PDB file of C-alpha atoms in Angstrom:
ATOM      1  CA  UNK A   1      84.457  -7.822  34.990  1.00  0.00           C
ATOM      2  CA  UNK A   2      84.683  -5.544  37.951  1.00  0.00           C
ATOM      3  CA  UNK A   3      82.651  -2.335  37.901  1.00  0.00           C
ATOM      4  CA  UNK A   4      83.992   0.985  39.017  1.00  0.00           C
ATOM      5  CA  UNK A   5      81.302   2.373  41.293  1.00  0.00           C
ATOM      6  CA  UNK A   6      80.827   5.694  43.086  1.00  0.00           C
ATOM      7  CA  UNK A   7      78.300   5.955  45.971  1.00  0.00           C
ATOM      8  CA  UNK A   8      76.669   9.297  46.899  1.00  0.00           C
ATOM      9  CA  UNK A   9      74.840   9.265  50.226  1.00  0.00           C
ATOM     10  CA  UNK A  10      75.041  11.373  53.385  1.00  0.00           C
ATOM     11  CA  UNK A  11      74.371   8.291  55.606  1.00  0.00           C
ATOM     12  CA  UNK A  12      77.780   6.940  56.694  1.00  0.00           C
ATOM     13  CA  UNK A  13      76.238   3.552  57.682  1.00  0.00           C
ATOM     14  CA  UNK A  14      74.641   3.136  54.236  1.00  0.00           C
ATOM     15  CA  UNK A  15      78.020   3.883  52.536  1.00  0.00           C
ATOM     16  CA  UNK A  16      79.804   1.422  54.899  1.00  0.00           C
ATOM     17  CA  UNK A  17      77.282  -1.260  54.001  1.00  0.00           C
ATOM     18  CA  UNK A  18      77.392  -0.676  50.258  1.00  0.00           C
ATOM     19  CA  UNK A  19      81.215  -0.707  50.352  1.00  0.00           C
ATOM     20  CA  UNK A  20      81.139  -4.166  51.944  1.00  0.00           C
ATOM     21  CA  UNK A  21      78.482  -5.549  49.704  1.00  0.00           C
ATOM     22  CA  UNK A  22      80.019  -4.235  46.514  1.00  0.00           C
ATOM     23  CA  UNK A  23      83.523  -5.494  47.497  1.00  0.00           C
ATOM     24  CA  UNK A  24      82.055  -8.944  48.233  1.00  0.00           C
ATOM     25  CA  UNK A  25      80.571  -9.017  44.743  1.00  0.00           C
ATOM     26  CA  UNK A  26      83.920  -8.226  43.208  1.00  0.00           C
ATOM     27  CA  UNK A  27      83.280  -4.570  42.353  1.00  0.00           C
ATOM     28  CA  UNK A  28      85.462  -1.555  43.125  1.00  0.00           C
ATOM     29  CA  UNK A  29      84.170   1.357  45.161  1.00  0.00           C
ATOM     30  CA  UNK A  30      86.191   4.237  43.701  1.00  0.00           C
ATOM     31  CA  UNK A  31      84.444   7.048  45.635  1.00  0.00           C
ATOM     32  CA  UNK A  32      82.122   7.714  48.404  1.00  0.00           C
ATOM     33  CA  UNK A  33      80.593  11.241  48.575  1.00  0.00           C
ATOM     34  CA  UNK A  34      78.405  12.760  51.162  1.00  0.00           C
ATOM     35  CA  UNK A  35      77.946  16.264  49.743  1.00  0.00           C
ATOM     36  CA  UNK A  36      76.568  17.356  46.390  1.00  0.00           C
ATOM     37  CA  UNK A  37      79.360  19.856  45.853  1.00  0.00           C
ATOM     38  CA  UNK A  38      81.862  16.981  45.608  1.00  0.00           C
ATOM     39  CA  UNK A  39      80.068  15.163  42.717  1.00  0.00           C
ATOM     40  CA  UNK A  40      81.102  17.199  39.624  1.00  0.00           C
ATOM     41  CA  UNK A  41      84.704  17.512  40.517  1.00  0.00           C
ATOM     42  CA  UNK A  42      84.996  13.767  41.414  1.00  0.00           C
ATOM     43  CA  UNK A  43      83.329  12.629  38.170  1.00  0.00           C
ATOM     44  CA  UNK A  44      85.543  14.833  36.035  1.00  0.00           C
ATOM     45  CA  UNK A  45      88.700  13.357  37.693  1.00  0.00           C
ATOM     46  CA  UNK A  46      87.587   9.794  38.289  1.00  0.00           C
ATOM     47  CA  UNK A  47      85.217   8.421  35.698  1.00  0.00           C
ATOM     48  CA  UNK A  48      83.172   5.387  36.860  1.00  0.00           C
ATOM     49  CA  UNK A  49      80.790   2.873  35.458  1.00  0.00           C
ATOM     50  CA  UNK A  50      78.049   3.238  37.966  1.00  0.00           C
ATOM     51  CA  UNK A  51      76.692   6.029  40.267  1.00  0.00           C
ATOM     52  CA  UNK A  52      74.589   4.751  43.205  1.00  0.00           C
ATOM     53  CA  UNK A  53      72.939   7.594  44.990  1.00  0.00           C
ATOM     54  CA  UNK A  54      70.189   8.614  47.381  1.00  0.00           C
ATOM     55  CA  UNK A  55      67.531  10.845  45.885  1.00  0.00           C
ATOM     56  CA  UNK A  56      68.499  13.698  48.153  1.00  0.00           C
ATOM     57  CA  UNK A  57      71.931  14.522  49.670  1.00  0.00           C
ATOM     58  CA  UNK A  58      71.284  17.090  52.430  1.00  0.00           C
ATOM     59  CA  UNK A  59      68.835  19.499  50.938  1.00  0.00           C
ATOM     60  CA  UNK A  60      70.072  18.840  47.378  1.00  0.00           C
ATOM     61  CA  UNK A  61      67.638  17.011  45.100  1.00  0.00           C
ATOM     62  CA  UNK A  62      69.611  15.093  42.470  1.00  0.00           C
ATOM     63  CA  UNK A  63      66.433  14.664  40.274  1.00  0.00           C
ATOM     64  CA  UNK A  64      65.934  18.439  40.255  1.00  0.00           C
ATOM     65  CA  UNK A  65      69.598  19.119  39.477  1.00  0.00           C
ATOM     66  CA  UNK A  66      70.256  16.190  37.220  1.00  0.00           C
ATOM     67  CA  UNK A  67      71.158  18.259  34.156  1.00  0.00           C
ATOM     68  CA  UNK A  68      73.554  20.364  36.161  1.00  0.00           C
ATOM     69  CA  UNK A  69      75.441  17.431  37.758  1.00  0.00           C
ATOM     70  CA  UNK A  70      74.820  13.772  36.778  1.00  0.00           C
ATOM     71  CA  UNK A  71      73.464  14.442  33.265  1.00  0.00           C
ATOM     72  CA  UNK A  72      76.766  15.710  32.087  1.00  0.00           C
ATOM     73  CA  UNK A  73      78.408  12.315  32.612  1.00  0.00           C
ATOM     74  CA  UNK A  74      76.567  10.001  30.327  1.00  0.00           C
ATOM     75  CA  UNK A  75      79.365   7.290  30.560  1.00  0.00           C
ATOM     76  CA  UNK A  76      78.154   6.475  34.103  1.00  0.00           C
ATOM     77  CA  UNK A  77      74.901   4.633  34.666  1.00  0.00           C
ATOM     78  CA  UNK A  78      72.758   6.095  37.395  1.00  0.00           C
ATOM     79  CA  UNK A  79      71.093   3.893  40.028  1.00  0.00           C
ATOM     80  CA  UNK A  80      68.906   5.610  42.669  1.00  0.00           C
ATOM     81  CA  UNK A  81      68.976   3.703  45.963  1.00  0.00           C
ATOM     82  CA  UNK A  82      66.567   5.501  48.188  1.00  0.00           C
ATOM     83  CA  UNK A  83      64.122   5.370  51.137  1.00  0.00           C
ATOM     84  CA  UNK A  84      61.839   7.425  48.969  1.00  0.00           C
ATOM     85  CA  UNK A  85      59.290   5.365  47.032  1.00  0.00           C
ATOM     86  CA  UNK A  86      57.128   8.125  45.586  1.00  0.00           C
ATOM     87  CA  UNK A  87      55.893   6.941  42.168  1.00  0.00           C
ATOM     88  CA  UNK A  88      56.436  10.474  40.760  1.00  0.00           C
ATOM     89  CA  UNK A  89      60.107  10.217  41.546  1.00  0.00           C
ATOM     90  CA  UNK A  90      60.292   6.769  39.896  1.00  0.00           C
ATOM     91  CA  UNK A  91      58.539   8.192  36.761  1.00  0.00           C
ATOM     92  CA  UNK A  92      60.939  11.170  36.711  1.00  0.00           C
ATOM     93  CA  UNK A  93      63.999   8.865  37.006  1.00  0.00           C
ATOM     94  CA  UNK A  94      62.645   6.918  34.164  1.00  0.00           C
ATOM     95  CA  UNK A  95      62.233  10.035  32.039  1.00  0.00           C
ATOM     96  CA  UNK A  96      65.871  10.935  32.755  1.00  0.00           C
ATOM     97  CA  UNK A  97      66.890   7.456  31.750  1.00  0.00           C
ATOM     98  CA  UNK A  98      68.410   6.407  35.075  1.00  0.00           C
ATOM     99  CA  UNK A  99      69.424   2.763  34.987  1.00  0.00           C
ATOM    100  CA  UNK A 100      67.277   1.800  37.952  1.00  0.00           C
ATOM    101  CA  UNK A 101      65.415   2.979  41.037  1.00  0.00           C
ATOM    102  CA  UNK A 102      65.764   0.660  43.977  1.00  0.00           C
ATOM    103  CA  UNK A 103      64.016   1.204  47.390  1.00  0.00           C
ATOM    104  CA  UNK A 104      66.261   0.662  50.347  1.00  0.00           C
ATOM    105  CA  UNK A 105      63.839  -1.831  51.752  1.00  0.00           C
ATOM    106  CA  UNK A 106      64.759  -4.216  48.973  1.00  0.00           C
ATOM    107  CA  UNK A 107      67.587  -6.580  49.686  1.00  0.00           C
ATOM    108  CA  UNK A 108      71.100  -5.292  48.830  1.00  0.00           C
ATOM    109  CA  UNK A 109      71.334  -8.298  46.457  1.00  0.00           C
ATOM    110  CA  UNK A 110      68.747  -6.593  44.246  1.00  0.00           C
ATOM    111  CA  UNK A 111      71.114  -3.572  44.008  1.00  0.00           C
ATOM    112  CA  UNK A 112      74.049  -5.867  43.140  1.00  0.00           C
ATOM    113  CA  UNK A 113      71.979  -7.536  40.411  1.00  0.00           C
ATOM    114  CA  UNK A 114      71.014  -4.274  38.870  1.00  0.00           C
ATOM    115  CA  UNK A 115      74.694  -3.178  38.797  1.00  0.00           C
ATOM    116  CA  UNK A 116      75.668  -6.355  37.132  1.00  0.00           C
ATOM    117  CA  UNK A 117      72.915  -6.053  34.509  1.00  0.00           C
ATOM    118  CA  UNK A 118      74.665  -3.000  33.256  1.00  0.00           C
ATOM    119  CA  UNK A 119      77.343  -5.260  31.824  1.00  0.00           C
ATOM    120  CA  UNK A 120      74.661  -6.769  29.493  1.00  0.00           C
ATOM    121  CA  UNK A 121      73.064  -3.496  28.605  1.00  0.00           C
ATOM    122  CA  UNK A 122      69.652  -4.886  29.588  1.00  0.00           C
ATOM    123  CA  UNK A 123      67.708  -3.879  32.661  1.00  0.00           C
ATOM    124  CA  UNK A 124      66.323  -6.715  34.800  1.00  0.00           C
ATOM    125  CA  UNK A 125      62.626  -7.477  34.077  1.00  0.00           C
ATOM    126  CA  UNK A 126      61.810  -6.265  37.630  1.00  0.00           C
ATOM    127  CA  UNK A 127      63.617  -2.987  37.184  1.00  0.00           C
ATOM    128  CA  UNK A 128      61.352  -0.175  38.429  1.00  0.00           C
ATOM    129  CA  UNK A 129      62.738   2.154  35.811  1.00  0.00           C
ATOM    130  CA  UNK A 130      62.009  -0.457  33.091  1.00  0.00           C
ATOM    131  CA  UNK A 131      58.489  -1.045  34.442  1.00  0.00           C
ATOM    132  CA  UNK A 132      57.885   2.835  34.597  1.00  0.00           C
ATOM    133  CA  UNK A 133      59.091   3.180  30.982  1.00  0.00           C
ATOM    134  CA  UNK A 134      56.606   0.557  29.868  1.00  0.00           C
ATOM    135  CA  UNK A 135      53.811   2.072  31.887  1.00  0.00           C
ATOM    136  CA  UNK A 136      54.407   5.628  30.713  1.00  0.00           C
ATOM    137  CA  UNK A 137      54.332   4.685  27.044  1.00  0.00           C
ATOM    138  CA  UNK A 138      51.381   2.311  27.178  1.00  0.00           C
ATOM    139  CA  UNK A 139      47.893   3.319  25.884  1.00  0.00           C
ATOM    140  CA  UNK A 140      45.804   3.932  28.911  1.00  0.00           C
ATOM    141  CA  UNK A 141      42.144   5.149  28.885  1.00  0.00           C
ATOM    142  CA  UNK A 142      40.449   7.204  31.535  1.00  0.00           C
ATOM    143  CA  UNK A 143      37.723   5.240  33.280  1.00  0.00           C
ATOM    144  CA  UNK A 144      35.189   8.067  32.413  1.00  0.00           C
ATOM    145  CA  UNK A 145      34.344   8.805  28.852  1.00  0.00           C
ATOM    146  CA  UNK A 146      34.676  12.431  27.712  1.00  0.00           C
ATOM    147  CA  UNK A 147      32.829  14.245  24.985  1.00  0.00           C
ATOM    148  CA  UNK A 148      35.938  14.688  22.796  1.00  0.00           C
ATOM    149  CA  UNK A 149      38.093  11.474  23.106  1.00  0.00           C
ATOM    150  CA  UNK A 150      41.775  11.702  23.755  1.00  0.00           C
ATOM    151  CA  UNK A 151      44.220  10.324  21.208  1.00  0.00           C
ATOM    152  CA  UNK A 152      46.619   7.649  22.210  1.00  0.00           C
ATOM    153  CA  UNK A 153      49.458  10.168  22.597  1.00  0.00           C
ATOM    154  CA  UNK A 154      47.136  12.442  24.683  1.00  0.00           C
ATOM    155  CA  UNK A 155      46.395   9.515  26.896  1.00  0.00           C
ATOM    156  CA  UNK A 156      50.116   9.056  27.462  1.00  0.00           C
ATOM    157  CA  UNK A 157      50.511  12.724  28.170  1.00  0.00           C
ATOM    158  CA  UNK A 158      47.674  12.588  30.747  1.00  0.00           C
ATOM    159  CA  UNK A 159      49.433   9.755  32.548  1.00  0.00           C
ATOM    160  CA  UNK A 160      52.551  11.795  32.847  1.00  0.00           C
ATOM    161  CA  UNK A 161      50.625  14.838  34.042  1.00  0.00           C
ATOM    162  CA  UNK A 162      48.851  12.704  36.709  1.00  0.00           C
ATOM    163  CA  UNK A 163      52.372  11.887  38.111  1.00  0.00           C
ATOM    164  CA  UNK A 164      53.387  15.527  38.212  1.00  0.00           C
ATOM    165  CA  UNK A 165      56.054  15.382  35.466  1.00  0.00           C
ATOM    166  CA  UNK A 166      57.155  18.637  33.781  1.00  0.00           C
ATOM    167  CA  UNK A 167      57.090  19.306  30.102  1.00  0.00           C
ATOM    168  CA  UNK A 168      60.809  18.675  29.946  1.00  0.00           C
ATOM    169  CA  UNK A 169      60.449  15.319  31.704  1.00  0.00           C
ATOM    170  CA  UNK A 170      57.590  14.311  29.278  1.00  0.00           C
ATOM    171  CA  UNK A 171      59.696  15.318  26.278  1.00  0.00           C
ATOM    172  CA  UNK A 172      62.588  13.018  27.408  1.00  0.00           C
ATOM    173  CA  UNK A 173      60.215  10.173  28.353  1.00  0.00           C
ATOM    174  CA  UNK A 174      58.355  10.109  25.022  1.00  0.00           C
ATOM    175  CA  UNK A 175      61.257  11.268  22.871  1.00  0.00           C
ATOM    176  CA  UNK A 176      59.226  14.120  21.357  1.00  0.00           C
ATOM    177  CA  UNK A 177      60.045  17.802  21.181  1.00  0.00           C
ATOM    178  CA  UNK A 178      59.203  20.236  23.913  1.00  0.00           C
ATOM    179  CA  UNK A 179      56.917  22.220  21.563  1.00  0.00           C
ATOM    180  CA  UNK A 180      54.983  18.990  20.743  1.00  0.00           C
ATOM    181  CA  UNK A 181      54.614  18.307  24.449  1.00  0.00           C
ATOM    182  CA  UNK A 182      53.152  21.754  25.014  1.00  0.00           C
ATOM    183  CA  UNK A 183      50.671  21.341  22.189  1.00  0.00           C
ATOM    184  CA  UNK A 184      49.490  17.974  23.514  1.00  0.00           C
ATOM    185  CA  UNK A 185      49.158  19.315  27.064  1.00  0.00           C
ATOM    186  CA  UNK A 186      47.041  22.165  25.828  1.00  0.00           C
ATOM    187  CA  UNK A 187      44.827  19.645  23.846  1.00  0.00           C
ATOM    188  CA  UNK A 188      44.414  17.463  26.970  1.00  0.00           C
ATOM    189  CA  UNK A 189      43.381  20.437  29.151  1.00  0.00           C
ATOM    190  CA  UNK A 190      40.949  21.685  26.489  1.00  0.00           C
ATOM    191  CA  UNK A 191      39.305  18.326  26.066  1.00  0.00           C
ATOM    192  CA  UNK A 192      38.928  17.722  29.767  1.00  0.00           C
ATOM    193  CA  UNK A 193      37.677  21.268  30.246  1.00  0.00           C
ATOM    194  CA  UNK A 194      40.215  22.027  32.945  1.00  0.00           C
ATOM    195  CA  UNK A 195      42.460  24.988  33.456  1.00  0.00           C
ATOM    196  CA  UNK A 196      45.939  23.638  34.509  1.00  0.00           C
ATOM    197  CA  UNK A 197      48.102  20.638  35.188  1.00  0.00           C
ATOM    198  CA  UNK A 198      47.174  20.430  38.829  1.00  0.00           C
ATOM    199  CA  UNK A 199      43.561  20.037  37.779  1.00  0.00           C
ATOM    200  CA  UNK A 200      44.574  17.318  35.305  1.00  0.00           C
ATOM    201  CA  UNK A 201      46.217  15.372  38.137  1.00  0.00           C
ATOM    202  CA  UNK A 202      43.102  15.773  40.268  1.00  0.00           C
ATOM    203  CA  UNK A 203      40.873  14.707  37.388  1.00  0.00           C
ATOM    204  CA  UNK A 204      43.038  11.636  36.755  1.00  0.00           C
ATOM    205  CA  UNK A 205      42.724  10.636  40.455  1.00  0.00           C
ATOM    206  CA  UNK A 206      38.954  11.111  40.573  1.00  0.00           C
ATOM    207  CA  UNK A 207      38.427   9.358  37.212  1.00  0.00           C
ATOM    208  CA  UNK A 208      40.414   6.172  37.793  1.00  0.00           C
ATOM    209  CA  UNK A 209      43.333   6.932  35.486  1.00  0.00           C
ATOM    210  CA  UNK A 210      46.045   4.231  36.207  1.00  0.00           C
ATOM    211  CA  UNK A 211      49.109   5.219  38.191  1.00  0.00           C
ATOM    212  CA  UNK A 212      52.402   3.591  39.018  1.00  0.00           C
ATOM    213  CA  UNK A 213      52.106   0.887  41.633  1.00  0.00           C
ATOM    214  CA  UNK A 214      54.970  -1.474  42.561  1.00  0.00           C
ATOM    215  CA  UNK A 215      54.543  -4.717  44.355  1.00  0.00           C
ATOM    216  CA  UNK A 216      56.892  -5.257  47.295  1.00  0.00           C
ATOM    217  CA  UNK A 217      59.816  -7.462  46.625  1.00  0.00           C
ATOM    218  CA  UNK A 218      59.479 -11.188  47.232  1.00  0.00           C
TER     219      UNK A 218
END
């Protein structure tokens, strides 16, 4: 079954390459957008199965503006195809339930395979979003013991804080209420005897708290 795909990227060479690759794989490129202002109108008038986008279009950050633009169109699966490989951005994409996050240094075939996995409703085992979801919900312990141990949930919260995720991101990632997140964050800060989220990220780095690392593609 052919997928209807819209690409969002301000690099015309990238759009050209994607159009050829998607066409060769039997999919239909129904739109190619190079400005964020085009996105909402296009999606309202031309529903599609997949959105493939850069992280930034011009100076517009699609992660930051997700709820204003892409989040309104839940019928479309979102794949981020980007030069940006910052683990924090992968974690945020996971929290927002993007389908996948594929660095542009990966082969285009990896992108095609991710698109086709949408048909089955199962992410590929090597999906960075899938790996991030597993990582963010695992029980990690800081390398250094602390006087008042963190609970399993507080360990998870600390992992999210170490990656710079907001309370809203954490709420979506762990499927808990915003108020519950705020309570856990305050407990973590109190137990670590630190004052703010930035200090939590620094503490995590200094004390060997695991972070997202992805092996390069084979």
